[in-house]
């Protein structure tokens, strides 16, 4: 995708975050790999006012052109630098993900769809002040072998190869978080065993689950 298409795609994704109810106000931010660096949302600009030209281009040393980048540029930069399997990073303060994160709760495999984030848990990173290198470091650790994590007393991060896939995963994480909060209201649920989760991962591979229908043939 050329840079202008990426910029338009990012603005559309930001607005969708609000429309889908996973973000509010000026919390949340997104980035996408672009050339030798990344495009990232500017800090503190409401999404309904944001235009494609407002997005900030940044290199991996943190030099940027244009408006001031999101206060969370460190973890966006560090994730895109460290994770060659990822091209898009989305952060939001979705209500249920943040609710669990305020209790420092990982999301265990209480439901098989936890596998969509790449493992048997969606980890919660310890609390660190927003915008700091410390937050970036704990986020990267929580994201090891995963495509999503919770951030203690803060929100969630979802990764993708495109903005669209990162958004889809963020919605999935929020749905799982909501389900888990509801499930906990009835008591501690049984957690699917690692063996059962291995079957889920196998089945995801077998049927190409979560991929677009044309990307894989059906099993
Ligand atoms: P920005 O407006 O700087 O992107 O910050 C919002 C936020 O979510 C901080 O964690």
Tab-separated table of C-alpha atoms and ligand atoms in Angstrom:
chain	number	residue	atom	x	y	z
A	1	UNK	CA	0.000	0.000	0.000
A	2	UNK	CA	1.360	3.491	-0.814
A	3	UNK	CA	1.859	6.036	1.978
A	4	UNK	CA	-1.299	8.067	1.253
A	5	UNK	CA	-3.441	4.897	1.265
A	6	UNK	CA	-1.852	3.887	4.599
A	7	UNK	CA	-2.636	7.329	6.039
A	8	UNK	CA	-6.276	7.129	4.913
A	9	UNK	CA	-6.540	3.578	6.254
A	10	UNK	CA	-5.219	4.700	9.655
A	11	UNK	CA	-7.698	7.567	9.981
A	12	UNK	CA	-10.541	5.199	9.025
A	13	UNK	CA	-9.330	2.643	11.616
A	14	UNK	CA	-9.161	5.306	14.356
A	15	UNK	CA	-12.730	6.390	13.644
A	16	UNK	CA	-13.872	2.766	13.605
A	17	UNK	CA	-12.320	2.290	17.067
A	18	UNK	CA	-14.671	4.962	18.364
A	19	UNK	CA	-17.677	3.688	16.365
A	20	UNK	CA	-17.104	0.164	17.708
A	21	UNK	CA	-17.004	1.499	21.265
A	22	UNK	CA	-13.480	0.227	22.023
A	23	UNK	CA	-12.047	3.703	22.472
A	24	UNK	CA	-13.133	7.051	23.809
A	25	UNK	CA	-11.850	10.616	23.801
A	26	UNK	CA	-8.240	10.958	22.722
A	27	UNK	CA	-7.091	7.766	24.432
A	28	UNK	CA	-5.733	5.095	22.115
A	29	UNK	CA	-3.278	5.313	19.243
A	30	UNK	CA	-2.266	3.352	16.151
A	31	UNK	CA	0.848	2.890	14.045
A	32	UNK	CA	1.786	1.130	10.833
A	33	UNK	CA	5.142	0.231	9.280
A	34	UNK	CA	6.009	2.637	6.464
A	35	UNK	CA	9.312	2.561	4.568
A	36	UNK	CA	12.277	2.757	6.972
A	37	UNK	CA	10.055	3.819	9.852
A	38	UNK	CA	6.435	4.071	10.894
A	39	UNK	CA	3.380	6.258	10.656
A	40	UNK	CA	1.787	7.004	14.017
A	41	UNK	CA	-1.197	9.022	15.250
A	42	UNK	CA	-0.345	12.428	16.746
A	43	UNK	CA	-0.863	12.946	20.465
A	44	UNK	CA	-4.122	14.332	21.860
A	45	UNK	CA	-5.938	14.904	18.564
A	46	UNK	CA	-9.576	13.694	18.506
A	47	UNK	CA	-10.132	11.107	15.775
A	48	UNK	CA	-13.113	12.931	14.265
A	49	UNK	CA	-10.818	15.920	13.579
A	50	UNK	CA	-7.821	13.887	12.401
A	51	UNK	CA	-6.870	14.076	8.707
A	52	UNK	CA	-4.440	11.818	6.803
A	53	UNK	CA	-1.782	14.580	6.706
A	54	UNK	CA	-1.841	14.843	10.529
A	55	UNK	CA	-0.254	11.399	10.916
A	56	UNK	CA	3.363	11.555	11.965
A	57	UNK	CA	6.218	9.736	10.196
A	58	UNK	CA	8.941	8.553	12.556
A	59	UNK	CA	12.199	6.636	12.077
A	60	UNK	CA	13.326	3.861	14.429
A	61	UNK	CA	15.641	6.278	16.278
A	62	UNK	CA	12.580	8.320	17.277
A	63	UNK	CA	13.132	11.284	14.900
A	64	UNK	CA	9.829	12.510	13.523
A	65	UNK	CA	8.327	14.888	10.964
A	66	UNK	CA	5.150	16.905	11.560
A	67	UNK	CA	2.899	17.040	14.633
A	68	UNK	CA	4.044	15.614	17.981
A	69	UNK	CA	3.668	11.807	17.880
A	70	UNK	CA	1.508	9.823	20.289
A	71	UNK	CA	2.892	9.826	23.827
A	72	UNK	CA	3.096	6.023	23.376
A	73	UNK	CA	5.479	6.194	20.387
A	74	UNK	CA	8.107	4.187	22.293
A	75	UNK	CA	6.140	0.967	22.437
A	76	UNK	CA	4.858	1.414	18.863
A	77	UNK	CA	8.425	1.945	17.649
A	78	UNK	CA	9.891	-0.868	19.751
A	79	UNK	CA	7.226	-3.409	18.727
A	80	UNK	CA	7.578	-2.631	15.008
A	81	UNK	CA	11.382	-2.753	15.338
A	82	UNK	CA	11.484	-6.044	17.253
A	83	UNK	CA	8.599	-7.900	15.596
A	84	UNK	CA	9.160	-8.461	11.885
A	85	UNK	CA	5.892	-10.472	11.824
A	86	UNK	CA	3.925	-7.314	12.694
A	87	UNK	CA	3.100	-4.284	10.513
A	88	UNK	CA	0.371	-2.595	12.571
A	89	UNK	CA	0.011	-1.768	16.283
A	90	UNK	CA	-3.229	-0.655	17.932
A	91	UNK	CA	-3.612	0.534	21.518
A	92	UNK	CA	-6.912	1.377	23.208
A	93	UNK	CA	-8.515	1.685	26.616
A	94	UNK	CA	-11.435	-0.651	25.885
A	95	UNK	CA	-13.582	-0.983	29.004
A	96	UNK	CA	-13.431	-4.702	29.810
A	97	UNK	CA	-9.788	-5.196	28.847
A	98	UNK	CA	-8.951	-2.246	31.136
A	99	UNK	CA	-11.205	-3.684	33.861
A	100	UNK	CA	-9.214	-6.936	33.964
A	101	UNK	CA	-5.948	-4.990	33.645
A	102	UNK	CA	-6.865	-2.957	36.741
A	103	UNK	CA	-6.949	-6.294	38.608
A	104	UNK	CA	-3.681	-7.420	36.925
A	105	UNK	CA	-5.477	-10.451	35.523
A	106	UNK	CA	-4.165	-12.402	32.536
A	107	UNK	CA	-6.954	-13.845	30.366
A	108	UNK	CA	-6.530	-17.633	30.631
A	109	UNK	CA	-7.917	-20.194	28.179
A	110	UNK	CA	-11.381	-20.112	29.731
A	111	UNK	CA	-12.633	-19.932	26.106
A	112	UNK	CA	-10.883	-21.403	23.075
A	113	UNK	CA	-10.868	-18.038	21.214
A	114	UNK	CA	-8.033	-16.880	23.502
A	115	UNK	CA	-5.934	-18.766	20.921
A	116	UNK	CA	-6.537	-15.917	18.439
A	117	UNK	CA	-3.879	-13.910	20.303
A	118	UNK	CA	-1.331	-16.676	19.661
A	119	UNK	CA	-1.122	-18.594	22.952
A	120	UNK	CA	-2.921	-20.126	25.910
A	121	UNK	CA	-3.136	-16.794	27.762
A	122	UNK	CA	-3.431	-13.120	26.971
A	123	UNK	CA	-0.906	-11.741	29.439
A	124	UNK	CA	-1.274	-8.588	31.493
A	125	UNK	CA	1.910	-6.489	31.678
A	126	UNK	CA	2.739	-4.917	35.066
A	127	UNK	CA	1.832	-1.270	35.510
A	128	UNK	CA	4.223	1.392	34.259
A	129	UNK	CA	3.598	5.110	33.644
A	130	UNK	CA	2.150	5.876	30.201
A	131	UNK	CA	4.622	7.041	27.574
A	132	UNK	CA	7.709	5.625	29.303
A	133	UNK	CA	10.415	3.258	28.130
A	134	UNK	CA	9.511	1.106	31.133
A	135	UNK	CA	5.987	0.643	29.730
A	136	UNK	CA	7.410	-0.277	26.339
A	137	UNK	CA	9.742	-2.859	27.928
A	138	UNK	CA	7.000	-4.581	29.957
A	139	UNK	CA	4.646	-4.525	26.943
A	140	UNK	CA	7.221	-6.219	24.730
A	141	UNK	CA	7.745	-8.934	27.342
A	142	UNK	CA	3.974	-9.525	27.684
A	143	UNK	CA	3.718	-9.754	23.880
A	144	UNK	CA	6.359	-12.478	23.539
A	145	UNK	CA	4.898	-15.105	21.155
A	146	UNK	CA	1.575	-13.266	21.275
A	147	UNK	CA	-0.288	-10.741	19.165
A	148	UNK	CA	-2.133	-9.042	22.042
A	149	UNK	CA	-1.659	-8.171	25.709
A	150	UNK	CA	-3.260	-6.173	28.493
A	151	UNK	CA	-1.416	-3.292	30.176
A	152	UNK	CA	-1.796	-3.039	33.965
A	153	UNK	CA	-4.164	-0.217	35.060
A	154	UNK	CA	-4.281	0.973	31.464
A	155	UNK	CA	-5.753	-0.946	28.474
A	156	UNK	CA	-4.719	-3.318	25.705
A	157	UNK	CA	-2.385	-3.621	22.700
A	158	UNK	CA	-3.333	-5.641	19.596
A	159	UNK	CA	-0.976	-6.388	16.699
A	160	UNK	CA	-1.609	-7.293	13.083
A	161	UNK	CA	-0.160	-7.452	9.607
A	162	UNK	CA	-2.664	-4.734	8.640
A	163	UNK	CA	-4.655	-2.079	10.520
A	164	UNK	CA	-7.760	-4.125	9.777
A	165	UNK	CA	-6.386	-7.312	11.356
A	166	UNK	CA	-5.115	-5.383	14.411
A	167	UNK	CA	-8.559	-3.807	14.844
A	168	UNK	CA	-10.280	-7.184	14.466
A	169	UNK	CA	-8.040	-8.642	17.173
A	170	UNK	CA	-8.592	-5.673	19.511
A	171	UNK	CA	-12.354	-6.246	19.228
A	172	UNK	CA	-11.818	-9.971	19.910
A	173	UNK	CA	-9.706	-9.210	23.000
A	174	UNK	CA	-12.391	-6.843	24.282
A	175	UNK	CA	-15.097	-9.476	23.660
A	176	UNK	CA	-13.073	-12.128	25.515
A	177	UNK	CA	-12.392	-9.698	28.379
A	178	UNK	CA	-16.106	-8.940	28.657
A	179	UNK	CA	-16.977	-12.648	28.620
A	180	UNK	CA	-14.328	-13.375	31.253
A	181	UNK	CA	-15.660	-10.665	33.579
A	182	UNK	CA	-19.181	-12.148	33.174
A	183	UNK	CA	-17.889	-15.701	33.641
A	184	UNK	CA	-16.072	-14.708	36.852
A	185	UNK	CA	-19.342	-13.370	38.268
A	186	UNK	CA	-20.521	-17.020	38.404
A	187	UNK	CA	-17.279	-18.187	40.049
A	188	UNK	CA	-13.883	-19.372	38.785
A	189	UNK	CA	-14.388	-21.226	35.488
A	190	UNK	CA	-12.609	-24.401	34.421
A	191	UNK	CA	-9.634	-23.562	32.199
A	192	UNK	CA	-9.045	-25.533	28.991
A	193	UNK	CA	-5.974	-27.736	29.331
A	194	UNK	CA	-2.837	-27.156	27.245
A	195	UNK	CA	-3.728	-30.375	25.374
A	196	UNK	CA	-7.154	-29.019	24.459
A	197	UNK	CA	-5.568	-25.748	23.398
A	198	UNK	CA	-3.063	-27.671	21.224
A	199	UNK	CA	-6.103	-29.176	19.482
A	200	UNK	CA	-7.450	-25.646	18.962
A	201	UNK	CA	-4.159	-24.451	17.429
A	202	UNK	CA	-4.119	-27.542	15.196
A	203	UNK	CA	-7.703	-26.885	14.119
A	204	UNK	CA	-6.934	-23.216	13.406
A	205	UNK	CA	-4.158	-24.410	11.071
A	206	UNK	CA	-6.359	-27.128	9.524
A	207	UNK	CA	-9.254	-24.864	8.599
A	208	UNK	CA	-7.302	-21.623	8.167
A	209	UNK	CA	-9.489	-20.145	10.907
A	210	UNK	CA	-9.311	-16.362	11.221
A	211	UNK	CA	-7.849	-15.991	7.734
A	212	UNK	CA	-9.852	-14.401	4.931
A	213	UNK	CA	-11.817	-17.108	3.064
A	214	UNK	CA	-9.729	-16.731	-0.085
A	215	UNK	CA	-6.389	-16.967	1.751
A	216	UNK	CA	-6.632	-20.707	2.470
A	217	UNK	CA	-8.698	-23.531	1.079
A	218	UNK	CA	-11.255	-24.992	3.469
A	219	UNK	CA	-10.417	-28.293	5.176
B	1	LIG	P1	-1.881	9.938	22.905
B	1	LIG	O1	-3.009	10.914	22.642
B	1	LIG	O2	-0.596	10.627	23.213
B	1	LIG	O3	-1.767	8.927	21.784
B	1	LIG	O4	-2.161	9.148	24.262
B	1	LIG	C1	-3.284	8.433	24.553
B	1	LIG	C2	-2.977	7.203	25.353
B	1	LIG	O5	-3.653	6.225	25.173
B	1	LIG	C3	-1.895	7.135	26.320
B	1	LIG	O6	-1.753	5.818	26.774
